[in-house]
Amino acid sequence: MSTRVVRLERLSPFELDAYLATGWFRIGQTLMTCRVVLFDGALRTALWTRLPLADHTFRKSARKQLSRLRRNFTVKVRQGPVIDQEHETLYQRYREIARGDRSPTLDDFLYGDSEPLELFDTYETQVYDDGKLIAFSWFDLGSESAQSLMGVYDPDYRKFGLGYATMLLEIEHAVSLGKQWFYPGYVLPGEPAMDYKLRIGDVEFYDADTGQWRPWSEVESHELAEAQLRRALRGAANHLAANGVRVVMRMYPMFEAPAWHDQLVQCLEAPLVLVCDPRPLARRQVLVTYDLDHKQFEMLRCARASAMALTHDGDVGRPIELWLVEERIGRFDDVEGIAEAAAQLRR
C-alpha cells in the first residue's frame, strides 16, 4: 500500500516518538505514512527526514539567520496553537504564494474532518514586526522528539526567509528541552520546493526498504520508491509483451483516496498501473500493480467510475475518475506469475 492512515483516540508522547521513528507523520488529527506523493501533477518519492539533536550545533549560516531574525523582529514561542482572525488572515495570504495542496483554513489543517481530540502537544513560534504578526509555525512535541507541522509567513517579508527561520526556532526550542530528534517532514528528490529542510543540519532519511535511518549523503545510492515502481512495472510490461499481452503504463491520481475516505476503501490504491489489453472506452479493465512494501505484483479486475470531487466548502468541484476493485486475481513474486495469470484469463 502506498499510503496508510491511522486514526487514534489517544496518543502518548512515547507513542508519537515511535511513529515518527518509523516514517509516520501527523496530518490533522491522524498519523500517516507514504512512499510516493502527487506533487503539482508529478509522482514523487517522499523521503521522510529527521535531524539528530544530541550533538547538534547550528551552522554559521543558521546562527546568522537567527541573529538577523531577533535583530529585526520580536520572537516568541508559546504552548498551544492560536487560531484567530490575525492568524487566519496571514495564512490566507500565504496560501496565495505557497505551492502544493494546502488546507483551506487553519482549523481544517489542525483537525480536518475529525473532532478536536487534542492528541498532540502543539507549540507555536511567532514573529512580530512592530506588533504585527508576520510569521508563525506549529510543531508537536513527543517525549524525545519534535515534529514540524507548518510554517506561515507574510509574502511581503519573503526576503527574510521566515519560513526557514521559524523552523530554526523550533529546533532551538527542542534542543533547549533536551529532545533527541527533530522531524521536518518529507523531502521530494528532484523537486526543490522541500529542499530547505536539508539546510537545517546533517539530516537523515528513512529507508523504508530496510526500516533504517541513513545519512543524507547516502541518498544518491538509494533507489527511490518512484524509480522502484517504474522499474518493476517496466519489467512486467516487457514480459507481458513478449507473451503477446499489450499493456500501457498509466498514472492513477486518486491512489490516496482509500486511505483517507472510508467510503472509498474499494477503490484502487496504486499510483502507477499497467493496463492490460487497453480499450479506451472499456468500463472494466485488468490491471497490474506493484506493492513496494511486499515486493509483489498484483493482478486485479477493476471497473471505471466517474465522480465529482467536493471542495473543502462542500461545493461540487472537478470531475474525477475512480477505479473500483471488483476482483483480486492474484499476487505474484515475479513477472512469470503475471504472464501465466494473463494467459489463463485469455483461455
mmCIF file of C-alpha atoms in Angstrom, residues 13-291:
data_model
loop_
_atom_site.group_PDB
_atom_site.id
_atom_site.type_symbol
_atom_site.label_atom_id
_atom_site.label_comp_id
_atom_site.label_asym_id
_atom_site.label_seq_id
_atom_site.Cartn_x
_atom_site.Cartn_y
_atom_site.Cartn_z
ATOM 1 C CA PRO A 13 4.354 11.280 23.813
ATOM 2 C CA PHE A 14 6.245 7.962 23.732
ATOM 3 C CA GLU A 15 3.869 6.576 21.109
ATOM 4 C CA LEU A 16 4.354 9.667 18.967
ATOM 5 C CA ASP A 17 8.129 9.103 19.167
ATOM 6 C CA ALA A 18 7.652 5.528 17.952
ATOM 7 C CA TYR A 19 5.505 6.553 14.994
ATOM 8 C CA LEU A 20 7.909 9.307 13.936
ATOM 9 C CA ALA A 21 10.873 6.935 14.200
ATOM 10 C CA THR A 22 9.283 4.635 11.607
ATOM 11 C CA GLY A 23 8.421 7.231 8.980
ATOM 12 C CA TRP A 24 4.972 8.404 10.088
ATOM 13 C CA PHE A 25 3.765 11.987 10.298
ATOM 14 C CA ARG A 26 0.807 13.968 11.563
ATOM 15 C CA ILE A 27 -1.923 15.177 9.212
ATOM 16 C CA GLY A 28 -4.833 16.831 11.026
ATOM 17 C CA GLN A 29 -5.792 14.506 13.883
ATOM 18 C CA THR A 30 -4.375 11.434 12.120
ATOM 19 C CA LEU A 31 -0.988 9.864 11.524
ATOM 20 C CA MET A 32 0.015 8.857 8.017
ATOM 21 C CA THR A 33 2.909 7.455 6.065
ATOM 22 C CA CYS A 34 3.529 7.089 2.347
ATOM 23 C CA ARG A 35 6.223 6.163 -0.145
ATOM 24 C CA VAL A 36 5.163 8.433 -3.006
ATOM 25 C CA VAL A 37 3.034 11.562 -3.383
ATOM 26 C CA LEU A 38 1.475 13.503 -6.225
ATOM 27 C CA PHE A 39 3.011 16.981 -6.225
ATOM 28 C CA ASP A 40 1.994 19.540 -8.857
ATOM 29 C CA GLY A 41 0.840 16.733 -11.122
ATOM 30 C CA ALA A 42 4.047 14.678 -10.908
ATOM 31 C CA LEU A 43 4.602 11.461 -8.981
ATOM 32 C CA ARG A 44 7.450 11.980 -6.493
ATOM 33 C CA THR A 45 9.222 9.832 -3.923
ATOM 34 C CA ALA A 46 8.578 11.028 -0.370
ATOM 35 C CA LEU A 47 11.674 10.625 1.788
ATOM 36 C CA TRP A 48 10.964 11.229 5.474
ATOM 37 C CA THR A 49 13.746 13.114 7.238
ATOM 38 C CA ARG A 50 14.987 13.786 10.747
ATOM 39 C CA LEU A 51 17.749 15.745 12.429
ATOM 40 C CA PRO A 52 19.646 14.212 15.388
ATOM 41 C CA LEU A 53 19.785 16.781 18.187
ATOM 42 C CA ALA A 54 22.075 15.157 20.757
ATOM 43 C CA ASP A 55 25.226 16.828 19.415
ATOM 44 C CA HIS A 56 23.580 19.376 17.171
ATOM 45 C CA THR A 57 25.110 22.813 16.730
ATOM 46 C CA PHE A 58 23.737 25.309 14.258
ATOM 47 C CA ARG A 59 25.817 26.011 11.195
ATOM 48 C CA LYS A 60 27.201 29.511 10.815
ATOM 49 C CA SER A 61 24.537 30.429 8.249
ATOM 50 C CA ALA A 62 21.760 29.304 10.603
ATOM 51 C CA ARG A 63 23.235 31.267 13.508
ATOM 52 C CA LYS A 64 23.339 34.362 11.314
ATOM 53 C CA GLN A 65 19.732 33.765 10.272
ATOM 54 C CA LEU A 66 18.557 33.574 13.882
ATOM 55 C CA SER A 67 20.604 36.610 14.845
ATOM 56 C CA ARG A 68 19.143 38.613 11.964
ATOM 57 C CA LEU A 69 15.651 37.481 12.918
ATOM 58 C CA ARG A 70 15.967 38.649 16.513
ATOM 59 C CA ARG A 71 17.693 41.869 15.495
ATOM 60 C CA ASN A 72 14.837 42.911 13.221
ATOM 61 C CA PHE A 73 11.767 41.385 14.844
ATOM 62 C CA THR A 74 10.185 40.213 18.098
ATOM 63 C CA VAL A 75 10.232 36.432 18.504
ATOM 64 C CA LYS A 76 8.069 34.301 20.801
ATOM 65 C CA VAL A 77 7.486 30.594 21.418
ATOM 66 C CA ARG A 78 4.314 29.522 23.194
ATOM 67 C CA GLN A 79 2.465 26.326 24.027
ATOM 68 C CA GLY A 80 -0.720 25.768 22.090
ATOM 69 C CA PRO A 81 -1.584 26.875 18.549
ATOM 70 C CA VAL A 82 -3.542 30.079 18.040
ATOM 71 C CA ILE A 83 -6.444 30.251 15.597
ATOM 72 C CA ASP A 84 -7.797 33.785 15.405
ATOM 73 C CA GLN A 85 -8.526 36.319 12.693
ATOM 74 C CA GLU A 86 -4.958 37.621 12.647
ATOM 75 C CA HIS A 87 -3.501 34.157 12.104
ATOM 76 C CA GLU A 88 -6.175 33.185 9.573
ATOM 77 C CA THR A 89 -5.668 36.340 7.511
ATOM 78 C CA LEU A 90 -1.929 35.751 7.392
ATOM 79 C CA TYR A 91 -2.467 32.107 6.439
ATOM 80 C CA GLN A 92 -4.745 33.039 3.543
ATOM 81 C CA ARG A 93 -2.158 35.486 2.231
ATOM 82 C CA TYR A 94 0.490 32.762 2.486
ATOM 83 C CA ARG A 95 -1.713 30.254 0.626
ATOM 84 C CA GLU A 96 -1.723 32.561 -2.388
ATOM 85 C CA ILE A 97 2.017 32.035 -2.928
ATOM 86 C CA ALA A 98 2.555 28.552 -1.448
ATOM 87 C CA ARG A 99 2.985 25.555 -3.734
ATOM 88 C CA GLY A 100 1.242 22.205 -3.365
ATOM 89 C CA ASP A 101 -2.143 21.415 -1.836
ATOM 90 C CA ARG A 102 -2.957 23.417 1.296
ATOM 91 C CA SER A 103 -5.806 23.145 3.775
ATOM 92 C CA PRO A 104 -8.414 25.866 3.180
ATOM 93 C CA THR A 105 -8.306 27.112 6.789
ATOM 94 C CA LEU A 106 -6.132 26.746 9.865
ATOM 95 C CA ASP A 107 -8.900 24.867 11.647
ATOM 96 C CA ASP A 108 -9.049 22.375 8.780
ATOM 97 C CA PHE A 109 -5.263 21.996 8.909
ATOM 98 C CA LEU A 110 -5.278 21.098 12.601
ATOM 99 C CA TYR A 111 -8.411 18.983 12.741
ATOM 100 C CA GLY A 112 -9.617 18.129 9.230
ATOM 101 C CA ASP A 113 -12.990 16.410 9.475
ATOM 102 C CA SER A 114 -12.190 14.968 12.927
ATOM 103 C CA GLU A 115 -13.390 16.103 16.296
ATOM 104 C CA PRO A 116 -10.708 18.106 18.148
ATOM 105 C CA LEU A 117 -9.248 15.409 20.411
ATOM 106 C CA GLU A 118 -6.110 17.364 21.306
ATOM 107 C CA LEU A 119 -3.943 14.289 20.756
ATOM 108 C CA PHE A 120 -0.818 16.333 20.241
ATOM 109 C CA ASP A 121 1.206 18.708 22.404
ATOM 110 C CA THR A 122 1.451 21.532 19.874
ATOM 111 C CA TYR A 123 3.610 24.644 20.187
ATOM 112 C CA GLU A 124 3.750 27.819 18.138
ATOM 113 C CA THR A 125 6.560 30.149 17.146
ATOM 114 C CA GLN A 126 5.573 33.751 16.459
ATOM 115 C CA VAL A 127 7.407 36.577 14.694
ATOM 116 C CA TYR A 128 6.176 40.180 15.048
ATOM 117 C CA ASP A 129 7.208 43.379 13.319
ATOM 118 C CA ASP A 130 6.216 46.334 15.494
ATOM 119 C CA GLY A 131 3.234 44.425 16.882
ATOM 120 C CA LYS A 132 2.163 42.942 13.546
ATOM 121 C CA LEU A 133 2.212 39.158 13.161
ATOM 122 C CA ILE A 134 4.345 38.407 10.084
ATOM 123 C CA ALA A 135 5.141 34.703 10.586
ATOM 124 C CA PHE A 136 4.273 31.721 12.726
ATOM 125 C CA SER A 137 4.836 27.984 12.733
ATOM 126 C CA TRP A 138 3.396 24.974 14.509
ATOM 127 C CA PHE A 139 5.263 21.957 15.856
ATOM 128 C CA ASP A 140 4.458 18.998 18.109
ATOM 129 C CA LEU A 141 6.499 17.631 20.988
ATOM 130 C CA GLY A 142 6.853 13.974 21.901
ATOM 131 C CA SER A 143 8.874 12.501 24.741
ATOM 132 C CA GLU A 144 12.206 12.687 22.892
ATOM 133 C CA SER A 145 11.168 14.240 19.590
ATOM 134 C CA ALA A 146 9.657 17.242 17.874
ATOM 135 C CA GLN A 147 7.885 17.314 14.519
ATOM 136 C CA SER A 148 7.470 20.422 12.418
ATOM 137 C CA LEU A 149 3.977 20.862 11.015
ATOM 138 C CA MET A 150 3.716 24.124 9.117
ATOM 139 C CA GLY A 151 5.411 27.473 8.648
ATOM 140 C CA VAL A 152 3.466 30.551 7.514
ATOM 141 C CA TYR A 153 4.835 33.965 6.602
ATOM 142 C CA ASP A 154 3.752 37.277 5.114
ATOM 143 C CA PRO A 155 4.735 37.359 1.408
ATOM 144 C CA ASP A 156 5.828 40.986 1.838
ATOM 145 C CA TYR A 157 8.641 39.707 4.104
ATOM 146 C CA ARG A 158 9.796 36.965 1.764
ATOM 147 C CA LYS A 159 13.384 38.249 1.650
ATOM 148 C CA PHE A 160 13.851 37.441 5.351
ATOM 149 C CA GLY A 161 13.401 33.684 4.857
ATOM 150 C CA LEU A 162 10.880 33.495 7.680
ATOM 151 C CA GLY A 163 9.620 30.000 6.838
ATOM 152 C CA TYR A 164 13.111 28.597 7.287
ATOM 153 C CA ALA A 165 13.798 30.850 10.271
ATOM 154 C CA THR A 166 10.744 29.638 12.204
ATOM 155 C CA MET A 167 11.904 26.040 11.664
ATOM 156 C CA LEU A 168 15.240 27.025 13.206
ATOM 157 C CA LEU A 169 13.318 28.421 16.170
ATOM 158 C CA GLU A 170 11.539 25.083 16.532
ATOM 159 C CA ILE A 171 14.868 23.245 16.566
ATOM 160 C CA GLU A 172 16.306 25.707 19.058
ATOM 161 C CA HIS A 173 13.352 25.141 21.389
ATOM 162 C CA ALA A 174 13.561 21.356 21.019
ATOM 163 C CA VAL A 175 17.268 21.426 21.891
ATOM 164 C CA SER A 176 16.570 23.597 24.959
ATOM 165 C CA LEU A 177 14.143 20.906 26.182
ATOM 166 C CA GLY A 178 16.650 18.102 25.660
ATOM 167 C CA LYS A 179 14.821 16.445 22.755
ATOM 168 C CA GLN A 180 16.814 13.919 20.734
ATOM 169 C CA TRP A 181 15.198 14.156 17.294
ATOM 170 C CA PHE A 182 13.621 16.796 15.078
ATOM 171 C CA TYR A 183 11.375 15.670 12.205
ATOM 172 C CA PRO A 184 10.827 18.312 9.487
ATOM 173 C CA GLY A 185 8.671 16.099 7.243
ATOM 174 C CA TYR A 186 9.414 14.674 3.828
ATOM 175 C CA VAL A 187 11.689 15.823 1.043
ATOM 176 C CA LEU A 188 10.857 15.175 -2.616
ATOM 177 C CA PRO A 189 14.064 14.355 -4.530
ATOM 178 C CA GLY A 190 14.010 16.146 -7.858
ATOM 179 C CA GLU A 191 11.567 18.778 -6.558
ATOM 180 C CA PRO A 192 13.395 21.724 -4.899
ATOM 181 C CA ALA A 193 10.291 23.046 -3.102
ATOM 182 C CA MET A 194 11.121 20.955 0.001
ATOM 183 C CA ASP A 195 14.912 21.196 -0.098
ATOM 184 C CA TYR A 196 15.037 23.929 2.552
ATOM 185 C CA LYS A 197 14.638 21.114 5.102
ATOM 186 C CA LEU A 198 18.086 19.852 4.139
ATOM 187 C CA ARG A 199 19.681 23.127 5.254
ATOM 188 C CA ILE A 200 18.918 22.659 8.950
ATOM 189 C CA GLY A 201 21.881 20.329 9.587
ATOM 190 C CA ASP A 202 23.094 16.793 8.992
ATOM 191 C CA VAL A 203 19.716 15.226 8.341
ATOM 192 C CA GLU A 204 18.975 11.537 7.901
ATOM 193 C CA PHE A 205 16.376 9.892 5.662
ATOM 194 C CA TYR A 206 14.191 6.898 6.400
ATOM 195 C CA ASP A 207 14.916 3.875 4.203
ATOM 196 C CA ALA A 208 11.524 2.164 4.146
ATOM 197 C CA ASP A 209 13.007 -0.902 2.453
ATOM 198 C CA THR A 210 15.273 -1.653 5.428
ATOM 199 C CA GLY A 211 13.489 0.234 8.226
ATOM 200 C CA GLN A 212 16.702 2.126 8.966
ATOM 201 C CA TRP A 213 17.641 5.807 9.099
ATOM 202 C CA ARG A 214 20.559 6.660 6.833
ATOM 203 C CA PRO A 215 22.724 9.776 6.391
ATOM 204 C CA TRP A 216 21.502 12.053 3.611
ATOM 205 C CA SER A 217 24.916 11.639 1.989
ATOM 206 C CA GLU A 218 23.833 8.101 1.021
ATOM 207 C CA VAL A 219 20.660 9.165 -0.779
ATOM 208 C CA GLU A 220 22.257 9.036 -4.234
ATOM 209 C CA SER A 221 22.981 5.324 -3.813
ATOM 210 C CA HIS A 222 19.394 4.662 -2.696
ATOM 211 C CA GLU A 223 16.855 3.607 -5.323
ATOM 212 C CA LEU A 224 13.872 5.883 -4.850
ATOM 213 C CA ALA A 225 10.388 4.432 -4.462
ATOM 214 C CA GLU A 226 9.104 6.022 -7.667
ATOM 215 C CA ALA A 227 12.047 4.538 -9.575
ATOM 216 C CA GLN A 228 11.415 1.128 -7.998
ATOM 217 C CA LEU A 229 7.792 1.267 -9.119
ATOM 218 C CA ARG A 230 8.655 2.153 -12.694
ATOM 219 C CA ARG A 231 11.452 -0.422 -12.916
ATOM 220 C CA ALA A 232 9.236 -3.236 -11.622
ATOM 221 C CA LEU A 233 6.308 -2.335 -13.864
ATOM 222 C CA ARG A 234 8.524 -1.875 -16.934
ATOM 223 C CA GLY A 235 9.913 -5.357 -16.330
ATOM 224 C CA ALA A 236 6.401 -6.747 -16.083
ATOM 225 C CA ALA A 237 5.316 -4.848 -19.191
ATOM 226 C CA ASN A 238 8.225 -6.243 -21.215
ATOM 227 C CA HIS A 239 7.483 -9.778 -20.081
ATOM 228 C CA LEU A 240 3.783 -9.467 -20.823
ATOM 229 C CA ALA A 241 4.510 -8.002 -24.259
ATOM 230 C CA ALA A 242 6.843 -10.917 -25.000
ATOM 231 C CA ASN A 243 3.912 -13.206 -24.212
ATOM 232 C CA GLY A 244 1.531 -11.370 -26.509
ATOM 233 C CA VAL A 245 -0.210 -9.141 -23.964
ATOM 234 C CA ARG A 246 -0.385 -5.483 -24.959
ATOM 235 C CA VAL A 247 -0.015 -3.151 -21.975
ATOM 236 C CA VAL A 248 0.251 0.546 -21.271
ATOM 237 C CA MET A 249 1.560 2.190 -18.090
ATOM 238 C CA ARG A 250 -0.500 4.987 -16.669
ATOM 239 C CA MET A 251 -0.623 7.068 -13.510
ATOM 240 C CA TYR A 252 -3.683 6.872 -11.257
ATOM 241 C CA PRO A 253 -4.014 10.215 -9.417
ATOM 242 C CA MET A 254 -6.655 9.064 -6.895
ATOM 243 C CA PHE A 255 -4.487 6.378 -5.301
ATOM 244 C CA GLU A 256 -4.567 8.028 -1.854
ATOM 245 C CA ALA A 257 -8.386 8.189 -1.680
ATOM 246 C CA PRO A 258 -8.960 4.780 0.019
ATOM 247 C CA ALA A 259 -6.636 5.707 2.891
ATOM 248 C CA TRP A 260 -8.482 8.941 3.656
ATOM 249 C CA HIS A 261 -12.116 8.154 2.852
ATOM 250 C CA ASP A 262 -13.869 5.156 4.375
ATOM 251 C CA GLN A 263 -16.492 5.158 1.624
ATOM 252 C CA LEU A 264 -13.763 4.653 -1.000
ATOM 253 C CA VAL A 265 -11.982 1.657 0.534
ATOM 254 C CA GLN A 266 -12.869 -0.480 -2.502
ATOM 255 C CA CYS A 267 -11.015 1.867 -4.831
ATOM 256 C CA LEU A 268 -7.612 1.222 -6.322
ATOM 257 C CA GLU A 269 -4.693 2.338 -4.140
ATOM 258 C CA ALA A 270 -1.813 2.096 -6.647
ATOM 259 C CA PRO A 271 -0.209 5.252 -8.094
ATOM 260 C CA LEU A 272 1.115 3.509 -11.229
ATOM 261 C CA VAL A 273 -0.565 0.657 -13.064
ATOM 262 C CA LEU A 274 -0.250 -1.460 -16.175
ATOM 263 C CA VAL A 275 -3.483 -1.638 -18.152
ATOM 264 C CA CYS A 276 -3.660 -4.998 -19.944
ATOM 265 C CA ASP A 277 -5.114 -5.008 -23.461
ATOM 266 C CA PRO A 278 -6.249 -1.391 -23.007
ATOM 267 C CA ARG A 279 -9.538 -0.291 -24.560
ATOM 268 C CA PRO A 280 -10.188 3.454 -24.211
ATOM 269 C CA LEU A 281 -13.956 3.208 -23.667
ATOM 270 C CA ALA A 282 -13.997 -0.037 -21.703
ATOM 271 C CA ARG A 283 -15.712 0.173 -18.315
ATOM 272 C CA ARG A 284 -13.735 -2.788 -16.961
ATOM 273 C CA GLN A 285 -10.040 -3.484 -17.324
ATOM 274 C CA VAL A 286 -7.451 -5.880 -15.980
ATOM 275 C CA LEU A 287 -4.660 -4.017 -14.213
ATOM 276 C CA VAL A 288 -1.244 -4.981 -12.849
ATOM 277 C CA THR A 289 0.167 -3.115 -9.838
ATOM 278 C CA TYR A 290 3.325 -3.389 -7.752
ATOM 279 C CA ASP A 291 3.403 -3.380 -3.941
#
